[in-house]
Coordinates of C-alpha atoms (C1' of nucleotides) in Angstrom, one line a residue:
Chain A
X9 CA 220.5 119.5 330.5
X10 CA 219.9 117.4 327.3
X11 CA 221.2 120.1 324.8
X12 CA 221.5 118.2 321.5
X13 CA 222.6 114.8 322.4
X14 CA 223.4 113.4 325.8
X15 CA 227.0 113.1 326.6
X16 CA 226.6 109.3 326.4
X17 CA 225.2 109.6 322.9
X18 CA 227.8 112.1 321.8
X19 CA 230.5 109.7 322.8
X20 CA 228.9 106.8 321.0
X21 CA 228.4 108.8 317.9
X22 CA 232.0 110.0 317.8
X23 CA 233.1 106.4 318.4
X24 CA 230.9 105.2 315.5
X25 CA 232.5 107.6 313.1
X26 CA 236.1 107.0 314.1
X27 CA 235.7 103.2 314.5
X28 CA 234.1 102.9 311.1
X29 CA 236.8 105.0 309.6
X30 CA 239.9 103.6 311.2
X31 CA 238.8 100.2 312.7
X32 CA 239.2 99.0 316.2
X33 CA 243.0 98.7 316.2
X34 CA 243.5 102.0 314.4
X35 CA 241.4 104.0 316.8
X36 CA 242.7 105.7 320.0
X37 CA 240.2 106.4 322.7
X38 CA 241.8 109.8 323.0
X39 CA 240.6 110.6 319.5
X40 CA 237.1 109.5 320.3
X41 CA 237.1 111.7 323.4
X42 CA 238.4 114.7 321.5
X43 CA 235.9 114.3 318.7
X44 CA 233.1 114.0 321.3
X45 CA 234.5 117.1 323.1
X46 CA 234.9 115.4 326.4
X47 CA 237.5 114.1 328.7
X48 CA 238.9 110.6 328.2
X49 CA 237.8 109.5 331.6
X50 CA 234.2 110.1 330.7
X51 CA 234.4 107.5 328.0
X52 CA 235.4 104.9 330.5
X53 CA 232.9 106.3 333.0
X54 CA 230.0 105.6 330.5
X55 CA 231.3 102.6 328.6
X56 CA 233.9 101.0 330.9
X57 CA 236.4 100.2 328.2
X58 CA 237.3 100.6 324.5
X59 CA 236.2 97.0 323.8
X60 CA 232.7 97.5 325.3
X61 CA 232.2 100.8 323.4
X62 CA 233.3 99.1 320.2
X63 CA 231.0 96.2 320.8
X64 CA 228.0 98.5 321.0
X65 CA 229.0 100.4 317.9
X66 CA 229.5 97.2 316.0
X67 CA 226.2 95.8 317.2
X68 CA 224.4 98.8 315.9
X69 CA 226.4 98.8 312.6
X70 CA 225.4 95.2 312.0
X71 CA 221.8 96.0 312.6
X72 CA 222.0 98.9 310.2
X73 CA 223.4 96.7 307.5
X74 CA 221.2 93.6 308.0
X75 CA 218.0 94.3 309.8
X76 CA 215.8 95.9 307.2
X77 CA 217.1 93.7 304.4
X78 CA 216.0 90.6 306.3
X79 CA 212.4 91.5 306.2
X80 CA 212.4 92.4 302.5
X81 CA 214.2 89.2 301.6
X82 CA 211.6 87.3 303.5
X83 CA 208.5 89.1 302.4
X84 CA 206.2 86.6 300.7
X85 CA 204.0 89.3 299.3
X86 CA 206.4 90.7 296.8
X87 CA 207.6 89.0 293.6
X88 CA 211.3 88.3 292.7
X89 CA 211.6 91.2 290.3
X90 CA 210.3 93.7 292.7
X91 CA 212.4 92.3 295.5
X92 CA 215.6 92.8 293.5
X93 CA 214.6 96.5 292.8
X94 CA 213.8 97.2 296.4
X95 CA 216.9 95.5 297.8
X96 CA 219.3 97.2 295.5
X97 CA 217.8 100.6 296.2
X98 CA 217.5 100.1 299.9
X99 CA 221.2 99.1 300.1
X100 CA 222.3 102.1 298.1
X101 CA 220.2 104.3 300.4
X102 CA 221.7 102.8 303.5
X103 CA 225.3 102.9 302.3
X104 CA 225.0 106.4 300.8
X105 CA 224.2 107.5 304.3
X106 CA 226.9 105.4 305.8
X107 CA 229.6 104.7 303.2
X108 CA 232.2 103.3 305.6
X109 CA 229.9 100.7 307.0
X110 CA 230.6 97.7 304.8
X111 CA 234.4 98.0 304.8
X112 CA 234.2 98.5 308.5
X113 CA 232.3 95.3 309.1
X114 CA 234.3 93.2 306.6
X115 CA 237.6 94.4 308.2
X116 CA 236.5 93.7 311.8
X117 CA 235.0 90.3 311.0
X118 CA 238.4 89.4 309.4
X119 CA 240.3 90.7 312.4
X120 CA 238.2 88.9 314.9
X121 CA 235.7 86.3 313.5
X122 CA 235.0 84.7 316.9
X123 CA 233.4 88.0 318.1
X124 CA 230.8 87.7 315.4
X125 CA 229.7 84.1 315.7
X126 CA 227.2 84.9 318.4
X127 CA 226.6 88.6 317.5
X128 CA 225.2 88.0 314.1
X129 CA 221.6 87.1 314.9
X130 CA 221.1 85.4 311.6
X131 CA 221.3 81.7 312.1
X132 CA 223.3 79.6 309.7
X133 CA 220.2 78.4 307.8
X134 CA 219.2 82.0 307.3
X135 CA 219.7 82.1 303.6
X136 CA 218.5 78.7 302.6
X137 CA 214.9 79.0 303.5
X138 CA 214.4 82.7 302.9
X139 CA 211.6 83.7 300.5
X140 CA 214.0 85.3 298.0
X141 CA 216.1 82.2 297.7
X142 CA 213.1 80.1 297.1
X143 CA 211.8 82.5 294.5
X144 CA 215.2 82.5 292.7
X145 CA 215.2 78.7 293.0
X146 CA 211.9 78.2 291.4
X147 CA 212.5 80.8 288.8
X148 CA 215.8 79.1 287.8
X149 CA 213.9 75.9 287.3
X150 CA 211.4 77.5 285.0
X151 CA 214.1 78.9 282.7
X152 CA 216.3 75.9 282.8
X153 CA 219.1 77.3 285.0
X154 CA 218.7 75.0 288.0
X155 CA 222.3 73.8 287.8
X156 CA 223.5 77.2 289.0
X157 CA 223.6 77.7 292.8
X158 CA 221.1 80.4 293.5
X159 CA 223.5 81.9 296.0
X160 CA 225.6 83.2 293.1
X161 CA 222.9 85.6 292.2
X162 CA 222.3 86.9 295.7
X163 CA 226.0 87.3 295.8
X164 CA 226.1 89.3 292.6
X165 CA 223.4 91.7 293.8
X166 CA 225.4 92.3 297.0
X167 CA 228.8 92.5 295.4
X168 CA 227.8 94.9 292.6
X169 CA 225.9 97.1 295.0
X170 CA 228.3 97.2 297.9
X171 CA 231.6 97.3 296.0
X172 CA 231.6 101.0 295.1
X173 CA 231.5 101.8 298.7
X174 CA 234.1 99.3 299.7
X175 CA 236.4 100.4 296.9
X176 CA 235.7 104.1 297.2
X177 CA 239.1 105.1 298.7
X178 CA 241.0 103.0 296.1
X179 CA 238.9 104.4 293.3
X180 CA 239.6 107.9 294.4
X181 CA 243.3 107.3 294.4
X182 CA 243.4 105.3 291.2
X183 CA 240.9 107.2 289.0
X184 CA 240.9 110.5 290.8
X185 CA 237.1 110.5 290.8
X186 CA 235.4 113.1 293.0
X187 CA 232.6 112.6 295.5
X188 CA 229.9 113.9 293.2
X189 CA 230.9 111.8 290.2
X190 CA 231.0 108.8 292.5
X191 CA 227.6 109.5 293.8
X192 CA 226.2 109.7 290.3
X193 CA 228.0 106.5 289.4
X194 CA 226.4 104.8 292.3
X195 CA 223.0 106.2 291.5
X196 CA 223.2 105.0 287.9
X197 CA 223.5 101.5 289.4
X198 CA 220.1 101.7 291.1
X199 CA 218.6 100.9 287.7
X200 CA 221.4 99.1 286.1
X201 CA 222.1 96.4 288.7
X202 CA 218.4 95.1 288.8
X203 CA 218.4 95.1 285.0
X204 CA 221.7 93.2 284.9
X205 CA 220.6 90.6 287.4
X206 CA 217.3 90.1 285.7
X207 CA 219.1 89.6 282.4
X208 CA 221.4 87.0 284.1
X209 CA 218.5 84.9 285.3
X210 CA 216.4 85.6 282.2
X211 CA 213.7 87.4 284.1
X212 CA 212.3 90.4 282.2
Chain B
X22 CA 274.1 79.9 305.7
X23 CA 271.3 80.4 303.3
X24 CA 269.1 77.6 304.6
X25 CA 265.7 78.1 303.1
X26 CA 265.2 81.8 303.0
X27 CA 267.6 84.5 304.2
X28 CA 266.7 86.1 307.5
X29 CA 265.7 89.2 305.7
X30 CA 263.3 87.3 303.5
X31 CA 261.9 85.3 306.4
X32 CA 261.0 88.6 308.2
X33 CA 259.4 90.1 305.1
X34 CA 257.4 86.9 304.5
X35 CA 256.1 86.8 308.1
X36 CA 255.3 90.5 307.9
X37 CA 253.4 90.0 304.7
X38 CA 251.2 87.3 306.2
X39 CA 250.5 89.2 309.4
X40 CA 250.1 92.6 307.9
X41 CA 247.7 91.2 305.3
X42 CA 245.7 89.4 308.0
X43 CA 245.6 92.2 310.6
X44 CA 246.5 95.4 308.9
X45 CA 249.1 97.9 309.9
X46 CA 247.5 99.1 313.0
X47 CA 246.5 95.7 314.2
X48 CA 250.0 94.2 313.8
X49 CA 252.6 94.2 316.5
X50 CA 256.2 93.9 315.4
X51 CA 256.7 91.4 318.2
X52 CA 254.3 89.1 316.4
X53 CA 256.1 89.4 313.1
X54 CA 259.4 88.6 314.9
X55 CA 257.9 85.6 316.6
X56 CA 256.4 84.3 313.4
X57 CA 259.7 84.7 311.6
X58 CA 261.5 83.0 314.5
X59 CA 263.8 85.9 315.3
X60 CA 264.5 88.6 317.8
X61 CA 262.6 91.8 317.5
X62 CA 265.8 93.8 317.2
X63 CA 266.6 92.0 314.0
X64 CA 263.5 93.4 312.4
X65 CA 264.7 96.9 313.0
X66 CA 268.2 96.0 312.0
X67 CA 267.0 94.9 308.6
X68 CA 264.1 97.2 308.0
X69 CA 264.7 100.2 310.3
X70 CA 261.0 100.5 311.3
X71 CA 257.6 99.0 311.2
X72 CA 256.5 101.7 308.7
X73 CA 259.4 100.9 306.3
X74 CA 258.7 97.1 306.5
X75 CA 255.1 97.8 305.9
X76 CA 255.8 100.0 302.9
X77 CA 257.8 97.2 301.3
X78 CA 255.0 94.6 301.9
X79 CA 252.4 97.0 300.6
X80 CA 254.4 97.8 297.5
X81 CA 254.8 94.1 296.7
X82 CA 251.1 93.5 297.4
X83 CA 250.0 96.2 295.1
X84 CA 252.3 94.9 292.4
X85 CA 250.8 91.4 292.9
X86 CA 247.3 92.7 292.4
X87 CA 247.8 95.2 289.6
X88 CA 250.9 94.4 287.6
X89 CA 249.9 91.4 285.5
X90 CA 246.4 92.7 284.9
X91 CA 247.7 96.0 283.4
X92 CA 249.3 94.2 280.5
X93 CA 246.3 92.0 279.7
X94 CA 243.9 95.0 279.9
X95 CA 246.2 96.8 277.5
X96 CA 246.9 93.9 275.1
X97 CA 245.8 95.0 271.6
X98 CA 246.1 91.5 270.2
X99 CA 243.3 90.0 272.1
X100 CA 239.6 90.6 271.6
X101 CA 237.2 91.8 274.3
X102 CA 235.6 88.4 274.9
X103 CA 238.9 86.7 275.4
X104 CA 240.1 89.5 277.6
X105 CA 237.2 89.1 280.0
X106 CA 237.9 85.3 280.2
X107 CA 241.6 85.9 280.9
X108 CA 241.1 88.6 283.4
X109 CA 238.5 86.8 285.5
X110 CA 240.6 83.6 285.6
X111 CA 243.8 85.4 286.3
X112 CA 242.2 87.3 289.2
X113 CA 240.8 84.2 290.7
X114 CA 244.2 82.5 290.3
X115 CA 246.0 85.4 292.1
X116 CA 243.4 85.7 294.8
X117 CA 243.2 82.0 295.5
X118 CA 246.9 82.1 296.2
X119 CA 246.5 85.2 298.3
X120 CA 243.0 85.5 299.6
X121 CA 243.6 88.3 302.1
X122 CA 245.2 90.6 299.5
X123 CA 242.2 92.6 298.4
X124 CA 240.8 93.4 301.8
X125 CA 244.2 94.3 303.0
X126 CA 244.7 96.8 300.2
X127 CA 241.2 98.3 300.5
X128 CA 241.6 98.6 304.2
X129 CA 245.0 100.3 304.1
X130 CA 244.0 102.7 301.4
X131 CA 241.1 103.8 303.5
X132 CA 243.3 104.1 306.6
X133 CA 245.9 106.2 304.8
X134 CA 245.0 107.3 301.3
X135 CA 247.9 109.8 301.0
X136 CA 250.4 107.0 301.2
X137 CA 249.1 105.5 298.0
X138 CA 248.8 108.6 295.8
X139 CA 252.5 108.2 294.8
X140 CA 252.8 104.5 295.3
X141 CA 250.2 103.4 292.8
X142 CA 252.1 103.6 289.6
X143 CA 249.0 103.8 287.5
X144 CA 248.4 107.4 286.4
X145 CA 244.9 108.9 286.7
X146 CA 244.2 108.4 283.0
X147 CA 245.1 104.8 283.3
X148 CA 241.7 103.4 282.7
X149 CA 240.4 105.8 280.1
X150 CA 242.8 105.0 277.3
X151 CA 243.4 101.4 278.1
X152 CA 242.7 98.9 275.3
X153 CA 239.9 97.1 277.2
X154 CA 238.0 100.3 277.8
X155 CA 238.2 101.3 274.2
X156 CA 237.0 97.8 273.2
X157 CA 234.1 98.0 275.6
X158 CA 233.3 101.5 274.3
X159 CA 233.2 100.5 270.7
X160 CA 231.2 97.4 271.4
X161 CA 228.7 99.3 273.4
X162 CA 228.2 101.6 270.4
X163 CA 227.6 98.6 268.2
X164 CA 224.9 97.2 270.3
X165 CA 223.3 100.6 271.2
X166 CA 224.4 100.8 274.8
X167 CA 226.6 103.8 274.4
X168 CA 224.7 105.7 277.1
X169 CA 226.1 103.4 279.8
X170 CA 229.5 104.4 281.3
X171 CA 231.8 101.5 280.2
X172 CA 233.4 101.7 283.6
X173 CA 230.3 100.1 285.1
X174 CA 231.2 96.9 283.3
X175 CA 234.9 96.9 284.4
X176 CA 233.6 97.5 287.8
X177 CA 231.2 94.6 287.6
X178 CA 234.0 92.2 286.6
X179 CA 236.2 93.3 289.4
X180 CA 233.5 93.4 292.1
X181 CA 232.0 90.0 291.2
X182 CA 235.4 88.4 291.1
X183 CA 237.0 90.0 294.1
X184 CA 234.0 90.0 296.5
X185 CA 234.1 86.4 297.5
X186 CA 237.6 87.0 298.8
X187 CA 236.7 90.2 300.5
X188 CA 233.6 88.8 302.1
X189 CA 235.1 85.4 302.9
X190 CA 235.3 85.9 306.7
X191 CA 231.8 87.3 306.8
X192 CA 230.4 84.4 304.7
X193 CA 232.0 81.9 306.9
X194 CA 230.4 83.4 310.0
X195 CA 227.0 84.1 308.3
X196 CA 226.6 80.9 306.2
X197 CA 229.0 78.6 307.9
X198 CA 230.5 77.7 304.6
X199 CA 233.7 75.8 304.8
X200 CA 236.9 76.4 302.8
X201 CA 236.4 73.6 300.2
X202 CA 232.8 74.7 299.4
X203 CA 234.0 78.3 299.2
X204 CA 236.8 77.2 296.8
X205 CA 234.3 75.4 294.6
X206 CA 231.9 78.4 294.7
X207 CA 234.7 80.6 293.5
X208 CA 235.8 78.2 290.8
X209 CA 232.2 78.0 289.5
X210 CA 232.5 81.7 288.9
X211 CA 235.4 81.3 286.5
X212 CA 232.9 80.5 283.8
X213 CA 229.8 82.2 285.2
X214 CA 231.2 85.7 285.5
X215 CA 232.5 86.0 281.9
X216 CA 229.2 84.6 280.7
X217 CA 227.2 87.1 282.8
X218 CA 229.3 90.1 281.7
X219 CA 228.9 89.1 278.1
X220 CA 225.2 88.8 278.5
X221 CA 225.1 92.3 280.1
X222 CA 226.8 93.8 277.1
X223 CA 225.1 91.6 274.6
X224 CA 228.4 90.0 273.5
X225 CA 228.0 86.3 272.7
Chain C
dA5 C1' 219.0 125.9 351.6
dT6 C1' 221.2 121.6 352.5
dT7 C1' 222.1 117.2 351.5
dT8 C1' 222.6 113.6 348.2
dA9 C1' 223.5 111.8 343.8
dT10 C1' 225.3 112.4 339.3
dT11 C1' 228.5 114.1 336.0
dT12 C1' 233.0 115.9 334.7
dT13 C1' 237.8 116.9 335.2
dA14 C1' 242.9 116.9 336.1
dA15 C1' 246.5 114.1 337.3
dT16 C1' 248.5 109.8 337.3
dC17 C1' 249.3 104.7 336.6
dA18 C1' 250.4 100.5 334.4
dT19 C1' 250.9 98.2 330.3
dT20 C1' 251.9 97.8 325.7
dT21 C1' 254.8 98.6 322.0
dG22 C1' 258.3 100.3 318.7
dA23 C1' 263.0 101.2 318.9
dT24 C1' 267.8 101.3 320.6
dT25 C1' 272.3 99.9 322.5
dA26 C1' 276.1 97.4 323.7
dA27 C1' 277.8 93.0 323.7
dA28 C1' 278.1 88.3 321.9
dA29 C1' 278.1 85.0 318.1
dT30 C1' 279.0 84.0 313.5
dT31 C1' 280.7 84.6 309.0
dT32 C1' 283.9 86.5 305.8
dT33 C1' 288.3 88.3 304.5
dT34 C1' 293.1 88.5 304.7
Chain D
dA22 C1' 294.9 81.6 312.3
dA23 C1' 293.9 86.4 313.1
dA24 C1' 291.4 90.4 312.0
dA25 C1' 287.5 92.6 310.2
dA26 C1' 282.8 92.7 309.0
dT27 C1' 278.3 91.0 309.5
dT28 C1' 274.5 89.0 312.0
dT29 C1' 272.1 88.0 316.2
dT30 C1' 270.8 88.5 321.0
dA31 C1' 269.5 90.2 325.8
dA32 C1' 268.4 94.0 328.2
dT33 C1' 266.5 98.3 328.3
dC34 C1' 264.3 102.8 326.9
dA35 C1' 260.9 106.1 325.8
dA36 C1' 256.6 107.1 324.0
dA37 C1' 251.9 105.9 323.3
dT38 C1' 247.8 104.4 325.1
dG39 C1' 243.9 102.4 327.8
dA40 C1' 242.4 102.9 332.4
dT41 C1' 241.9 104.6 337.2
dT42 C1' 241.4 107.7 341.1
dA43 C1' 240.3 111.4 343.9
dA44 C1' 238.5 115.7 343.8
dA45 C1' 235.6 119.3 341.7
dA46 C1' 231.5 120.9 339.5
dT47 C1' 226.8 120.4 338.5
dA48 C1' 222.1 118.7 339.0
dA49 C1' 218.5 116.5 341.7
dA50 C1' 216.1 115.4 345.9
dT51 C1' 214.7 116.5 350.5

DNA sequence: ATTTATTTTAATCATTTGATTAAAATTTTT
DNA sequence: AAAAATTTTAATCAAATGATTAAAATAAAT
């Protein structure tokens, strides 16, 4: 067999789409089965339960959102300015491919934080001794901004980059913006966000 | 009777807390009833259905998030700099009181966008001819930034202000930050965000 | 070709969950 | 105080939903 995807993969892919769209609680296994073009029993045959299937989808979603970024943030061979450029653009790349990803994760962490305490492979000291934080730190000292918690700037990069995707449904309702215009808006931010961040920290 | 709140109000308040925490799909009417200290039948007696109760909670939540801001954004008597200060601080005030509000609304709009098309009383031209957008627009012209869509800056204010609340559960899991530290982090941003925005648009 | 293992289905179960109903308790009106 | 209206409860229902089971279909191994 092995036509396009294996049945197992087809189920997981359908589950990913629907879980990311509707969340765990809002998803019915019947809908996943239908989207995958299979019988409901097959879902349980391959994945045992809704919870187990969800856990797999979530694990892969977390990896998609965090895995690549980690290495870039920790790369000692690139400077701060370049890092900011790369991270913003990589995030926009990832999220353009997978626009529901951030809201999905934020929602499910809120719904069930305990589930993530083990699952997130980043230890709690993750951010403190990362190359990018140290680079921001030493730069802030140079320009006399050492009283500001460097985490604010990390946070600004992430928030300004991610928010269009998180707020997309609301924006569409409130402003009536269409998909193409939104895509352009997001792409404009590939250059704008790094420039803004560098202005904030007086790095030009 | 009329002890503290009427039964009707007690139900709605319990519903607000649980709906905002777990979303529509993740909430069981039984849990609302239990939290309100009443029988499940009472919930249906007063509100007819889960959907109707939810609609009321959502309507009030939307008002809480948008109502006050509208007037400030449209106030012709305040300048741009002052508006930015007021909006950031008001938003942080509102969200500090009601931290689950933004993620709740973002989630439910995503889950059911049609429901909001009528409900959001802001017409689609809302943002275009608002005082603040015109003020940003004319300022951008003055400083030679008229090629940048002014909506980017609105968006930056909102994203940088709201994001700590949206990402709170994730931050707690990832960084292990506690409530007090998070509160301080957010309060630091009352001054920082307006300063950053003004730097971005060269308004000092 | 036959047997064995794997994959898929149809039918059904058991639990959860939103809603209802009829009666009891309470409050308000007369 | 009696009658009427309102509020609350206990018990139950019906639909939705995740899961299972036993059999059928298909593929792999001998």
